[in-house]
Tab-separated table of C-alpha atoms in Angstrom:
chain	number	residue	atom	x	y	z
A	1	MET	CA	-11.813	8.367	-17.392
A	2	GLU	CA	-9.268	8.986	-14.629
A	3	GLU	CA	-8.696	5.287	-14.153
A	4	ASP	CA	-8.262	4.862	-17.903
A	5	VAL	CA	-5.635	7.592	-17.903
A	6	GLU	CA	-3.855	5.987	-14.975
A	7	PHE	CA	-3.967	2.632	-16.665
A	8	VAL	CA	-2.506	3.737	-19.963
A	9	GLY	CA	0.925	4.286	-18.445
A	10	ARG	CA	2.759	1.803	-16.315
A	11	GLY	CA	-0.463	0.053	-15.319
A	12	ALA	CA	-0.754	-1.672	-18.661
A	13	THR	CA	2.846	-2.819	-18.400
A	14	VAL	CA	2.292	-4.114	-14.887
A	15	LEU	CA	-0.788	-6.040	-15.953
A	16	ALA	CA	1.096	-7.660	-18.815
A	17	SER	CA	3.863	-8.575	-16.399
A	18	VAL	CA	1.446	-10.037	-13.867
A	19	VAL	CA	-0.395	-12.085	-16.461
A	20	ALA	CA	2.867	-13.343	-17.896
A	21	THR	CA	4.276	-14.184	-14.509
A	22	VAL	CA	1.398	-15.821	-12.702
A	23	PRO	CA	0.871	-19.067	-14.665
A	24	PRO	CA	4.097	-20.871	-13.682
A	25	ILE	CA	3.158	-21.145	-10.024
A	26	GLY	CA	6.100	-22.267	-8.004
A	27	GLY	CA	8.532	-20.235	-10.051
A	28	ARG	CA	9.800	-16.703	-9.621
A	29	ALA	CA	6.344	-15.265	-9.082
A	30	ALA	CA	5.594	-17.641	-6.254
A	31	GLY	CA	8.940	-16.927	-4.685
A	32	ARG	CA	8.393	-13.205	-4.831
A	33	ALA	CA	4.865	-13.455	-3.511
A	34	GLY	CA	5.987	-15.822	-0.804
A	35	ARG	CA	8.416	-13.293	0.584
A	36	LYS	CA	5.680	-10.927	1.529
A	37	ASP	CA	3.349	-11.525	4.432
A	38	ALA	CA	0.650	-9.143	3.342
A	39	VAL	CA	-2.470	-11.144	4.016
A	40	ALA	CA	-3.493	-14.735	3.664
A	41	LEU	CA	-7.162	-14.390	3.004
A	42	SER	CA	-7.554	-16.786	0.149
A	43	THR	CA	-7.075	-20.244	-1.201
A	44	PRO	CA	-4.479	-20.693	-3.956
A	45	LEU	CA	-5.806	-21.589	-7.361
A	46	GLY	CA	-3.333	-24.421	-7.656
A	47	ARG	CA	-1.555	-25.039	-10.896
A	48	LYS	CA	-4.095	-23.290	-13.040
A	49	SER	CA	-3.502	-20.210	-15.105
A	50	VAL	CA	-4.234	-16.677	-13.988
A	51	ARG	CA	-7.784	-16.046	-12.814
A	52	ALA	CA	-10.130	-15.014	-15.591
A	53	ASP	CA	-11.257	-11.763	-14.009
A	54	LEU	CA	-7.763	-10.437	-13.282
A	55	GLU	CA	-7.675	-7.849	-16.056
A	56	GLN	CA	-11.125	-6.507	-15.192
A	57	VAL	CA	-10.281	-6.202	-11.511
A	58	PHE	CA	-6.871	-4.760	-12.338
A	59	ARG	CA	-8.297	-2.030	-14.564
A	60	ALA	CA	-10.908	-1.115	-11.959
A	61	THR	CA	-8.657	-1.062	-8.921
A	62	TYR	CA	-5.049	-0.403	-9.966
A	63	PRO	CA	-5.071	3.388	-9.280
A	64	ARG	CA	-6.585	2.848	-5.846
A	65	VAL	CA	-4.107	0.108	-4.919
A	66	VAL	CA	-1.201	2.325	-5.991
A	67	ALA	CA	-2.673	5.224	-4.007
A	68	VAL	CA	-2.838	3.149	-0.820
A	69	ALA	CA	0.774	2.049	-1.171
A	70	ALA	CA	1.884	5.569	-2.066
A	71	ARG	CA	0.201	6.890	1.070
A	72	VAL	CA	2.582	4.735	3.095
A	73	LEU	CA	5.725	4.982	1.002
A	74	GLY	CA	5.494	8.487	-0.411
A	75	SER	CA	6.819	7.280	-3.733
A	76	ARG	CA	4.796	6.568	-6.835
A	77	ASP	CA	7.442	4.283	-8.316
A	78	GLN	CA	7.719	2.151	-5.202
A	79	ALA	CA	3.944	2.100	-4.814
A	80	GLU	CA	3.673	0.641	-8.317
A	81	ASP	CA	6.205	-2.037	-7.376
A	82	VAL	CA	4.047	-2.888	-4.358
A	83	ALA	CA	0.936	-2.989	-6.553
A	84	GLN	CA	2.628	-5.449	-8.855
A	85	GLU	CA	3.414	-7.738	-5.909
A	86	VAL	CA	-0.159	-7.477	-4.672
A	87	PHE	CA	-1.705	-8.280	-8.038
A	88	LEU	CA	0.632	-11.224	-8.456
A	89	SER	CA	-0.847	-12.666	-5.269
A	90	PHE	CA	-4.371	-11.755	-6.292
A	91	GLY	CA	-3.931	-13.461	-9.654
A	92	ARG	CA	-3.293	-16.760	-7.896
A	93	CYS	CA	-6.037	-16.566	-5.291
A	94	THR	CA	-9.761	-17.248	-5.183
A	95	VAL	CA	-10.949	-14.102	-3.458
A	96	PRO	CA	-14.348	-13.230	-4.963
A	97	ALA	CA	-14.246	-10.276	-7.340
A	98	GLY	CA	-16.805	-8.502	-5.169
A	99	GLU	CA	-14.321	-8.504	-2.301
A	100	ALA	CA	-11.315	-7.622	-4.429
A	101	VAL	CA	-11.088	-3.920	-3.589
A	102	GLY	CA	-10.879	-4.476	0.132
A	103	TRP	CA	-8.500	-7.412	-0.195
A	104	LEU	CA	-6.193	-5.540	-2.543
A	105	CYS	CA	-6.141	-2.367	-0.448
A	106	VAL	CA	-5.357	-4.260	2.740
A	107	ALA	CA	-2.663	-6.236	0.932
A	108	ALA	CA	-1.195	-3.014	-0.472
A	109	ALA	CA	-1.118	-1.402	2.990
A	110	HIS	CA	0.490	-4.464	4.579
A	111	THR	CA	3.052	-4.860	1.829
A	112	ALA	CA	3.937	-1.166	1.844
A	113	LEU	CA	4.309	-1.213	5.640
A	114	ASN	CA	6.590	-4.217	5.300
A	115	HIS	CA	8.746	-2.287	2.876
A	116	LEU	CA	8.730	0.690	5.215
A	117	ARG	CA	9.636	-1.362	8.247
A	118	THR	CA	12.412	-3.304	6.666
A	119	GLY	CA	13.846	-0.122	5.252
A	120	ARG	CA	15.251	-2.045	2.351
A	121	ARG	CA	14.358	0.752	-0.009
A	122	ARG	CA	14.971	3.651	2.310
A	123	ALA	CA	17.677	5.259	0.260
A	124	SER	CA	15.749	5.269	-2.990
A	125	ARG	CA	12.576	6.376	-1.187
A	126	GLU	CA	14.245	9.422	0.325
A	127	GLU	CA	15.812	10.179	-3.008
A	128	ALA	CA	12.401	9.964	-4.681
A	129	VAL	CA	10.877	12.292	-2.082
A	130	GLY	CA	13.682	14.704	-2.771
A	131	VAL	CA	12.925	14.641	-6.469
A	132	GLY	CA	9.307	15.465	-5.735
A	133	ASP	CA	10.345	18.459	-3.669
A	134	VAL	CA	12.636	19.964	-6.261
A	135	ALA	CA	9.972	22.467	-7.225
A	136	SER	CA	10.049	24.017	-3.742
A	137	PRO	CA	11.510	27.500	-3.970
A	138	ASP	CA	12.850	27.362	-0.438
A	139	VAL	CA	15.541	24.818	0.349
A	140	ALA	CA	14.933	25.102	4.103
A	141	ASP	CA	11.234	24.388	3.640
A	142	MET	CA	12.102	21.447	1.441
A	143	VAL	CA	14.373	19.956	4.083
A	144	VAL	CA	11.796	20.468	6.839
A	145	THR	CA	9.043	18.933	4.738
A	146	ARG	CA	11.169	15.925	3.874
A	147	ASP	CA	12.098	15.415	7.509
A	148	GLU	CA	8.466	15.663	8.612
A	149	ARG	CA	7.423	13.085	6.056
A	150	ARG	CA	10.189	10.780	7.167
A	151	ARG	CA	9.167	11.134	10.817
A	152	VAL	CA	5.489	10.476	10.081
A	153	ARG	CA	6.272	7.377	8.041
A	154	ALA	CA	8.648	6.075	10.667
A	155	ALA	CA	5.991	6.602	13.350
A	156	LEU	CA	3.380	4.904	11.179
A	157	ALA	CA	5.640	1.881	10.828
A	158	ARG	CA	5.848	1.597	14.622
A	159	LEU	CA	2.089	1.510	15.189
A	160	PRO	CA	0.262	-1.786	15.777
A	161	ARG	CA	-0.339	-3.237	12.319
A	162	ARG	CA	-4.154	-3.143	12.504
A	163	GLN	CA	-4.192	0.512	13.530
A	164	ALA	CA	-1.699	1.457	10.849
A	165	VAL	CA	-3.665	-0.294	8.119
A	166	ALA	CA	-6.959	1.246	9.225
A	167	LEU	CA	-5.383	4.692	9.231
A	168	VAL	CA	-3.831	4.238	5.802
A	169	LEU	CA	-7.038	2.917	4.250
A	170	ARG	CA	-9.166	5.705	5.666
A	171	HIS	CA	-6.730	8.422	4.630
A	172	SER	CA	-6.434	6.844	1.184
A	173	GLY	CA	-10.074	7.653	0.562
A	174	LEU	CA	-11.841	4.438	1.496
A	175	SER	CA	-15.230	4.948	3.086
A	176	TYR	CA	-16.054	3.707	6.556
A	177	ALA	CA	-18.028	0.870	4.977
A	178	GLU	CA	-15.094	-0.102	2.751
A	179	VAL	CA	-12.636	-0.025	5.646
A	180	ALA	CA	-15.049	-2.079	7.739
A	181	ALA	CA	-15.422	-4.687	5.010
A	182	ALA	CA	-11.681	-4.819	4.335
A	183	LEU	CA	-10.725	-5.274	7.981
A	184	ASP	CA	-13.740	-7.294	9.081
A	185	LEU	CA	-14.918	-4.580	11.444
A	186	SER	CA	-18.380	-3.318	12.170
A	187	PRO	CA	-18.982	-0.027	10.312
A	188	GLY	CA	-19.728	1.672	13.603
A	189	SER	CA	-16.329	0.791	15.029
A	190	VAL	CA	-14.223	2.127	12.160
A	191	GLY	CA	-14.297	5.702	13.412
A	192	THR	CA	-13.110	4.594	16.835
A	193	VAL	CA	-10.286	2.510	15.397
A	194	VAL	CA	-9.142	5.361	13.149
A	195	ARG	CA	-9.277	7.930	15.951
A	196	ARG	CA	-7.250	5.654	18.212
A	197	ALA	CA	-4.751	5.182	15.405
A	198	GLU	CA	-4.482	8.937	14.886
A	199	SER	CA	-3.990	9.436	18.627
A	200	ALA	CA	-1.358	6.700	18.726
A	201	LEU	CA	0.419	8.286	15.767
A	202	ARG	CA	0.495	11.686	17.466
A	203	LYS	CA	1.846	10.145	20.670
A	204	GLU	CA	4.471	8.275	18.717
A	205	LEU	CA	5.541	11.453	16.946
A	206	ASN	CA	5.673	13.391	20.222
A	207	ARG	CA	7.557	10.621	21.974
A	208	HIS	CA	10.291	10.556	19.383
A	209	ALA	CA	10.342	14.342	19.067
A	210	SER	CA	11.042	14.648	22.793
A	211	SER	CA	13.790	12.052	22.593
A	212	ASP	CA	15.588	13.747	19.684
């Protein structure tokens, strides 16, 4: 039911956009997808139309993909833009449907980190965070919260990519088994990777706090 509710809004529009955009491979969609270096885990479909299971996978995974991107970006609107990019790539690839969740989540994390690192949407992101904090009754608290979020996201963007993705996936609600499958890790090693990522994030935050 929750996924249906999520899908009724912009999700349906995004799906229609993806389906409409994917068929002319080599056009605008290919150019947009080509600009991102999320992951290259698949073989292109070639000049065929959108994969037949796209809508089914989209309906089942769209909220989760948006959630992963939002965890990095802190903005629902920008996370939905990232999801659209990710599904455009998925629509042209041959990743098995059974592996779609992991592929899409990793792609969302990579793409969102790319956006974060390039800073090309920094202004609108900070503005969006500000809008979300409007309900705060204390302006000082709002400013502190916004600054903390900015510092955490900046530190996340400086981590080694594999650590950052593992951390984002785990804190987006993926199980150890799902993170392991998505990143081609052994399930027993996921906890270690995540703990190291958390430690690296804390060190990065402390390092920049001391240099401020």
